[in-house]
Short mmCIF file of C-alpha atoms in Angstrom, two decimals:
data_model
loop_
_atom_site.label_atom_id
_atom_site.label_comp_id
_atom_site.label_asym_id
_atom_site.label_seq_id
_atom_site.Cartn_x
_atom_site.Cartn_y
_atom_site.Cartn_z
CA MET A 1 99.70 137.83 88.99
CA SER A 2 103.50 137.68 89.18
CA THR A 3 105.57 134.75 87.79
CA THR A 4 106.54 133.77 91.35
CA THR A 5 102.91 133.72 92.54
CA LYS A 6 101.91 131.60 89.56
CA ALA A 7 104.68 129.17 90.24
CA LEU A 8 103.67 128.95 93.90
CA SER A 9 100.05 128.39 92.92
CA LEU A 10 101.01 125.64 90.51
CA LEU A 11 103.13 123.99 93.13
CA LEU A 12 100.31 124.13 95.62
CA VAL A 13 97.94 122.50 93.09
CA LEU A 14 100.51 119.69 92.43
CA VAL A 15 100.95 119.08 96.17
CA LEU A 16 97.18 118.89 96.62
CA LEU A 17 96.92 116.43 93.73
CA LEU A 18 99.63 114.33 95.25
CA PHE A 19 97.84 114.22 98.64
CA VAL A 20 94.56 113.23 96.96
CA SER A 21 96.39 110.49 94.99
CA LEU A 22 98.01 109.17 98.15
CA ALA A 23 94.75 109.22 100.10
CA HIS A 24 93.03 107.33 97.35
CA ALA A 25 95.83 104.76 97.22
CA THR A 26 95.47 104.25 100.97
CA THR A 27 91.71 103.91 101.05
CA ASP A 28 91.31 101.95 97.87
CA PRO A 29 94.53 100.00 97.26
CA CYS A 30 93.15 97.49 94.82
CA PRO A 31 90.02 96.98 92.77
CA ILE A 32 88.79 93.84 94.54
CA ASN A 33 85.53 92.80 92.85
CA SER A 34 84.59 89.76 94.89
CA ILE A 35 84.98 88.20 98.33
CA TYR A 36 84.83 84.51 99.23
CA GLN A 37 84.23 83.81 102.92
CA PHE A 38 84.72 80.57 104.68
CA GLY A 39 84.11 80.07 108.37
CA ASP A 40 81.61 79.75 111.20
CA SER A 41 79.07 81.88 113.10
CA ILE A 42 81.42 84.88 113.21
CA ALA A 43 80.82 85.33 109.46
CA ASP A 44 77.64 83.39 108.63
CA THR A 45 75.15 85.61 106.86
CA GLY A 46 72.36 83.05 106.55
CA ASN A 47 73.64 79.57 105.71
CA LEU A 48 72.76 77.85 108.95
CA ILE A 49 69.12 78.91 108.90
CA ARG A 50 68.82 77.38 105.43
CA ASN A 51 70.66 74.19 106.38
CA GLY A 52 67.74 71.90 107.02
CA PRO A 53 64.99 71.98 109.66
CA VAL A 54 67.40 72.00 112.59
CA GLY A 55 69.20 75.13 111.25
CA ALA A 56 65.83 76.77 110.54
CA ARG A 57 64.98 76.47 114.23
CA SER A 58 68.24 78.06 115.45
CA HIS A 59 68.06 81.26 117.50
CA ALA A 60 69.71 83.22 114.70
CA ALA A 61 66.61 82.55 112.59
CA SER A 62 64.45 84.77 114.83
CA PHE A 63 64.27 88.08 116.63
CA PRO A 64 66.04 89.74 118.45
CA TYR A 65 68.89 88.69 116.12
CA GLY A 66 69.23 91.35 113.50
CA GLN A 67 67.16 93.91 115.43
CA THR A 68 69.56 96.87 115.22
CA TYR A 69 70.42 97.05 111.52
CA PHE A 70 68.30 94.73 109.46
CA HIS A 71 65.26 94.96 111.79
CA ARG A 72 64.69 91.21 111.19
CA ALA A 73 66.62 88.02 111.61
CA THR A 74 68.84 87.20 108.65
CA GLY A 75 70.85 84.37 110.10
CA ARG A 76 73.67 86.63 111.27
CA CYS A 77 74.63 85.84 114.86
CA SER A 78 74.50 89.37 116.11
CA ASN A 79 72.11 92.29 116.59
CA GLY A 80 73.39 93.67 113.26
CA GLN A 81 76.33 93.46 110.90
CA PRO A 82 79.32 91.17 111.45
CA MET A 83 82.81 91.95 110.23
CA ILE A 84 82.36 90.48 106.75
CA ASP A 85 79.63 93.06 106.12
CA TYR A 86 81.94 95.88 107.05
CA LEU A 87 84.75 94.48 104.80
CA ALA A 88 82.34 94.33 101.90
CA ARG A 89 81.23 97.92 102.50
CA ARG A 90 84.91 99.02 102.79
CA LEU A 91 85.49 97.56 99.35
CA ARG A 92 82.32 99.16 98.00
CA LEU A 93 80.72 95.80 97.32
CA PRO A 94 77.24 94.43 98.05
CA LEU A 95 76.85 92.40 101.24
CA LEU A 96 77.66 88.78 100.51
CA ASN A 97 74.80 86.41 100.03
CA PRO A 98 74.93 83.04 101.77
CA TYR A 99 75.69 80.14 99.45
CA LEU A 100 72.52 78.21 100.35
CA LEU A 101 70.41 81.06 99.07
CA LYS A 102 71.49 79.97 95.52
CA GLY A 103 68.24 78.19 94.67
CA ASN A 104 66.09 81.22 95.54
CA THR A 105 67.93 84.12 93.91
CA ASN A 106 69.27 85.36 90.62
CA PRO A 107 72.75 83.97 89.81
CA SER A 108 73.99 87.57 89.37
CA SER A 109 73.52 87.92 93.16
CA PHE A 110 76.79 86.00 93.51
CA LYS A 111 78.86 87.98 91.01
CA ASN A 112 80.61 89.84 93.87
CA GLY A 113 81.43 86.69 95.82
CA VAL A 114 79.81 84.16 98.12
CA ASN A 115 79.63 83.51 101.79
CA PHE A 116 80.20 79.78 102.58
CA ALA A 117 80.46 80.25 106.36
CA VAL A 118 78.01 78.24 108.48
CA ALA A 119 77.41 78.84 112.21
CA GLY A 120 78.65 75.91 114.28
CA SER A 121 81.09 74.74 111.66
CA THR A 122 84.45 73.12 112.36
CA ALA A 123 87.83 73.13 110.60
CA LEU A 124 88.02 69.39 110.99
CA ASN A 125 85.61 66.76 109.57
CA SER A 126 83.01 65.28 111.88
CA SER A 127 84.83 61.89 111.81
CA PHE A 128 87.68 63.49 113.87
CA PHE A 129 85.23 64.16 116.68
CA ALA A 130 83.43 60.88 116.43
CA ALA A 131 86.75 59.06 116.90
CA ARG A 132 87.11 60.95 120.20
CA ASN A 133 83.55 60.31 121.38
CA LEU A 134 82.53 63.95 120.84
CA HIS A 135 79.13 64.85 119.53
CA VAL A 136 78.88 67.52 116.79
CA PRO A 137 75.53 68.76 115.43
CA ALA A 138 74.04 67.40 112.26
CA THR A 139 74.28 70.87 110.82
CA ASN A 140 78.06 70.85 111.05
CA THR A 141 79.47 72.00 107.71
CA PRO A 142 83.22 71.64 107.96
CA LEU A 143 85.79 73.46 105.85
CA SER A 144 86.01 70.42 103.47
CA THR A 145 82.27 70.84 102.64
CA GLN A 146 82.53 74.63 102.31
CA LEU A 147 85.46 74.06 99.90
CA ALA A 148 83.32 71.62 97.87
CA TRP A 149 80.66 74.28 97.64
CA PHE A 150 83.25 76.78 96.43
CA LYS A 151 84.54 74.49 93.70
CA SER A 152 80.96 73.77 92.58
CA HIS A 153 80.32 77.54 92.45
CA LEU A 154 83.52 78.08 90.49
CA ARG A 155 82.56 75.53 87.85
CA SER A 156 79.24 77.30 87.28
CA THR A 157 80.64 80.86 87.16
CA CYS A 158 84.00 80.86 85.43
CA HIS A 159 82.58 80.08 81.99
CA GLY A 160 85.23 79.93 79.31
CA SER A 161 88.02 81.30 81.53
CA SER A 162 90.53 79.69 83.87
CA SER A 163 89.82 79.99 87.57
CA SER A 164 93.11 81.89 88.00
CA ASP A 165 91.77 84.60 85.65
CA CYS A 166 88.34 84.45 87.32
CA LEU A 167 89.79 84.99 90.86
CA LYS A 168 92.68 87.42 90.33
CA GLN A 169 90.67 90.34 91.75
CA SER A 170 89.12 88.35 94.58
CA LEU A 171 89.72 88.36 98.34
CA PHE A 172 89.54 85.10 100.24
CA MET A 173 88.69 84.97 103.96
CA VAL A 174 89.69 81.50 105.20
CA GLY A 175 88.12 81.79 108.62
CA GLU A 176 87.83 82.63 111.35
CA ILE A 177 87.29 78.93 112.03
CA GLY A 178 88.55 76.39 114.58
CA GLY A 179 86.86 77.79 117.66
CA ASN A 180 84.07 75.23 117.51
CA ASP A 181 86.57 72.39 117.18
CA TYR A 182 87.76 73.34 120.66
CA ASN A 183 84.34 74.28 121.95
CA TYR A 184 83.02 70.74 121.36
CA GLY A 185 85.91 69.43 123.48
CA PHE A 186 85.67 72.04 126.28
CA PHE A 187 81.91 71.75 126.68
CA GLN A 188 81.86 67.98 126.61
CA GLY A 189 84.36 67.60 129.44
CA LYS A 190 87.66 66.85 127.65
CA SER A 191 90.80 67.90 129.45
CA MET A 192 92.85 70.91 128.46
CA GLU A 193 95.72 68.53 127.61
CA GLU A 194 93.59 66.55 125.16
CA ILE A 195 92.08 69.69 123.58
CA ARG A 196 95.52 71.18 123.13
CA SER A 197 96.44 68.10 121.11
CA TYR A 198 93.74 69.10 118.57
CA ILE A 199 95.57 72.35 117.68
CA PRO A 200 97.99 70.92 115.09
CA HIS A 201 95.08 69.09 113.41
CA VAL A 202 92.88 72.24 113.33
CA VAL A 203 95.73 74.45 112.04
CA GLY A 204 96.60 71.80 109.46
CA ALA A 205 93.01 71.78 108.17
CA ILE A 206 92.96 75.56 107.87
CA ALA A 207 96.33 75.62 106.06
CA ALA A 208 95.12 72.93 103.71
CA ALA A 209 91.94 74.94 102.87
CA ALA A 210 94.15 77.97 102.15
CA ARG A 211 96.34 75.80 99.93
CA ASP A 212 93.22 74.60 98.06
CA VAL A 213 91.98 78.11 97.27
CA ILE A 214 95.42 79.23 96.22
CA ARG A 215 95.71 76.33 93.77
CA ALA A 216 92.28 77.29 92.48
CA GLY A 217 93.69 80.74 91.61
CA ALA A 218 93.44 82.89 94.78
CA VAL A 219 96.16 85.54 95.04
CA ASN A 220 94.87 87.44 98.09
CA VAL A 221 94.14 85.31 101.16
CA VAL A 222 93.38 86.34 104.70
CA ILE A 223 93.62 83.68 107.47
CA PRO A 224 92.19 85.01 110.73
CA GLY A 225 93.13 83.70 114.15
CA ASN A 226 90.84 82.98 117.10
CA PHE A 227 89.44 85.33 119.71
CA PRO A 228 90.61 85.59 123.39
CA VAL A 229 87.81 83.20 124.46
CA GLY A 230 88.70 83.75 128.12
CA CYS A 231 86.96 87.09 127.82
CA PHE A 232 83.65 85.69 126.53
CA PRO A 233 80.59 85.34 128.86
CA ILE A 234 79.99 81.69 127.77
CA TYR A 235 83.48 80.65 129.00
CA LEU A 236 83.56 82.90 132.04
CA THR A 237 80.22 81.44 133.15
CA SER A 238 80.92 77.82 132.31
CA PHE A 239 84.46 77.59 133.69
CA PRO A 240 84.71 79.85 136.78
CA VAL A 241 87.83 79.78 138.86
CA LYS A 242 87.91 80.75 142.53
CA ASP A 243 91.48 82.04 142.49
CA PRO A 244 91.46 85.76 141.54
CA LYS A 245 94.94 85.32 140.10
CA ALA A 246 93.40 83.16 137.32
CA TYR A 247 91.97 86.32 135.81
CA ASP A 248 93.85 89.15 134.10
CA ASP A 249 93.36 92.90 134.75
CA LYS A 250 90.33 92.97 132.38
CA GLY A 251 88.64 90.03 134.13
CA CYS A 252 89.41 87.48 131.47
CA LEU A 253 90.50 83.90 132.23
CA LYS A 254 94.23 83.74 131.56
CA HIS A 255 94.55 79.98 130.88
CA LEU A 256 91.85 80.13 128.19
CA ASN A 257 93.41 83.10 126.52
CA GLU A 258 96.75 81.34 126.60
CA PHE A 259 95.15 78.41 124.84
CA ALA A 260 93.79 80.76 122.09
CA MET A 261 97.23 82.24 121.73
CA ASP A 262 98.76 78.77 121.35
CA HIS A 263 96.34 78.20 118.39
CA ASN A 264 97.19 81.58 116.95
CA ASN A 265 100.96 81.10 117.23
CA GLN A 266 100.78 77.66 115.49
CA LEU A 267 98.52 79.19 112.83
CA GLN A 268 101.03 82.03 112.20
CA GLU A 269 103.77 79.41 111.85
CA ALA A 270 101.65 77.64 109.24
CA ILE A 271 101.04 80.94 107.42
CA ALA A 272 104.78 81.55 107.29
CA SER A 273 105.23 78.15 105.65
CA LEU A 274 102.49 78.89 103.11
CA LYS A 275 104.21 82.16 102.19
CA LYS A 276 107.35 80.23 101.40
CA GLU A 277 105.41 77.69 99.43
CA PHE A 278 103.52 80.39 97.46
CA PRO A 279 105.80 83.44 97.28
CA ASP A 280 103.61 85.14 94.63
CA VAL A 281 100.53 85.05 96.76
CA VAL A 282 99.57 87.55 99.45
CA ILE A 283 98.69 85.68 102.62
CA VAL A 284 97.69 87.91 105.57
CA TYR A 285 97.15 86.85 109.18
CA GLY A 286 93.96 88.38 110.51
CA ASP A 287 94.68 89.16 114.18
CA TYR A 288 91.20 88.85 115.61
CA TYR A 289 92.77 88.32 119.07
CA LYS A 290 94.50 91.67 119.11
CA ALA A 291 91.51 93.42 117.45
CA PHE A 292 89.18 92.20 120.18
CA GLN A 293 91.70 93.19 122.88
CA SER A 294 91.86 96.69 121.34
CA VAL A 295 88.09 97.02 121.75
CA LEU A 296 88.26 95.82 125.35
CA ARG A 297 91.12 98.17 126.20
CA SER A 298 89.42 101.24 124.62
CA SER A 299 85.89 100.31 125.74
CA LYS A 300 85.21 103.49 127.59
CA SER A 301 86.62 105.88 124.96
CA ALA A 302 84.75 103.93 122.24
CA GLY A 303 81.47 104.54 123.99
CA PHE A 304 81.01 101.08 125.55
CA ASP A 305 79.93 100.77 129.18
CA LYS A 306 82.97 99.49 131.02
CA SER A 307 80.83 98.00 133.80
CA VAL A 308 79.29 95.54 131.31
CA ALA A 309 82.34 94.93 129.17
CA LEU A 310 82.22 91.13 129.86
CA LYS A 311 78.43 90.79 130.04
CA SER A 312 75.94 89.74 127.41
CA CYS A 313 73.46 92.26 126.07
CA CYS A 314 70.94 89.53 125.24
CA GLY A 315 70.97 87.03 128.06
CA ILE A 316 69.95 86.30 131.66
CA GLY A 317 71.42 85.36 134.99
CA GLY A 318 74.75 85.20 136.76
CA ALA A 319 77.66 87.57 136.80
CA TYR A 320 77.94 87.70 133.01
CA ASN A 321 74.27 87.75 132.05
CA TYR A 322 74.58 84.34 130.35
CA ASP A 323 72.84 81.06 130.92
CA GLY A 324 73.58 78.17 128.48
CA LYS A 325 70.12 76.65 129.13
CA ARG A 326 68.32 79.98 128.46
CA GLN A 327 70.14 81.62 125.60
CA CYS A 328 69.40 84.74 123.59
CA GLY A 329 66.23 84.25 121.55
CA ALA A 330 64.60 81.84 123.97
CA ALA A 331 61.29 82.78 125.54
CA GLY A 332 61.65 85.19 128.51
CA VAL A 333 65.31 86.08 127.81
CA PRO A 334 65.60 89.89 127.84
CA VAL A 335 67.63 92.15 125.58
CA CYS A 336 69.52 95.25 126.94
CA GLN A 337 68.06 98.59 126.00
CA ASN A 338 71.18 99.87 124.31
CA PRO A 339 73.33 97.20 122.55
CA ASP A 340 75.88 99.84 121.55
CA LYS A 341 77.04 99.89 125.19
CA PHE A 342 77.89 96.24 125.11
CA ILE A 343 80.69 94.30 123.50
CA SER A 344 79.07 90.85 123.76
CA TRP A 345 75.69 90.35 122.14
CA ASP A 346 74.66 86.90 123.29
CA GLY A 347 77.60 85.60 125.33
CA VAL A 348 79.14 83.91 122.26
CA HIS A 349 79.06 86.50 119.55
CA LEU A 350 79.67 90.28 119.57
CA THR A 351 77.45 93.28 119.02
CA GLN A 352 77.40 95.10 115.71
CA LYS A 353 79.28 98.01 117.31
CA ALA A 354 82.06 95.67 118.60
CA TYR A 355 82.40 94.16 115.17
CA ARG A 356 82.55 97.64 113.61
CA PHE A 357 85.40 98.59 115.88
CA MET A 358 87.27 95.37 115.22
CA SER A 359 86.83 95.93 111.49
CA LYS A 360 88.32 99.43 111.77
CA PHE A 361 91.33 97.85 113.45
CA LEU A 362 91.71 95.13 110.82
CA ASN A 363 90.62 96.35 107.45
CA ASN A 364 93.29 98.89 106.72
CA ILE A 365 95.98 96.37 107.74
CA ILE A 366 94.48 93.71 105.48
CA LEU A 367 93.78 95.91 102.50
CA SER A 368 97.15 97.66 102.54
CA GLN A 369 98.74 94.29 101.62
CA ILE A 370 96.36 93.38 98.76
CA LYS A 371 97.99 92.35 95.47
CA CYS A 372 96.57 93.96 92.34
CA LEU A 373 96.53 92.04 89.09
CA SER A 374 95.19 93.68 85.95
#
């Protein structure tokens, strides 16, 4: 072999090694060893069904929830895996156990993080709603309670080390949360004007929760926004508008999506303030609104059935296959034959496939910004 050929071969090897190194850096930017999830039903992996007798009777505690992946109900509000499961897999971590499993499992089951999210939870405390004559369920576990759980967990796990050392390779998901704060207003007849006045309070509670975990030692924090609720069967069924101009080109209600964007815009302003307050902490906005819209826009190419893009897979009745009085899991409510063709699972939550596509959209964006501390 000539000297020139040897040199070219060596150069080729070096180039290949460089590509491998860059690919690895892109797919595994930081050795995150734990995730802490706060939120509501979008991320709950089993807390609600362990939250007293009322939670145990929730639809998520029984089939057909969980039918596609787990083949049993786990408390996840979908037919399979929500986004937090895909994030854990992306980081090569075990799926997060729900916090309320703590009395029935080995403490080592929480070494890779904890899921504090509870379906139905609000960002604001129940007293906020009581003062406005709004009823919230007894199972409501607001952010303040989830944070108390987190602090209790931290005291029992960070033995002999500061929480900042304990959490330097952790990822915090502060939400998605806030949707239920508005739901309780919308579905109990409050005006749009009044519900819009809740936004600064909700955003303030989310920002305060993020501030709390940062002060506890978090250095990587994701704060997701809300979904375009005007595209969800529960809202499309409950608040129909006769004027065709009230709907966008995808069939979603414009005024409800504009409301969600108002929340998201104020949330992003709060995140910008947090970044100034904590310049050494990575704080990422999780754009769930845009991620959902990307699924809706590419529904056909992604293998979804465009004709049922706004319909529930598990549901009955009406234009959107949703009836609030006969919800998924109730007797006589059917399930579609192929959930992978649907975006909406039960009119309120998404199918596993929709969550998987949203995760693909979000995870690389989130993980590319992670801060590594050795």
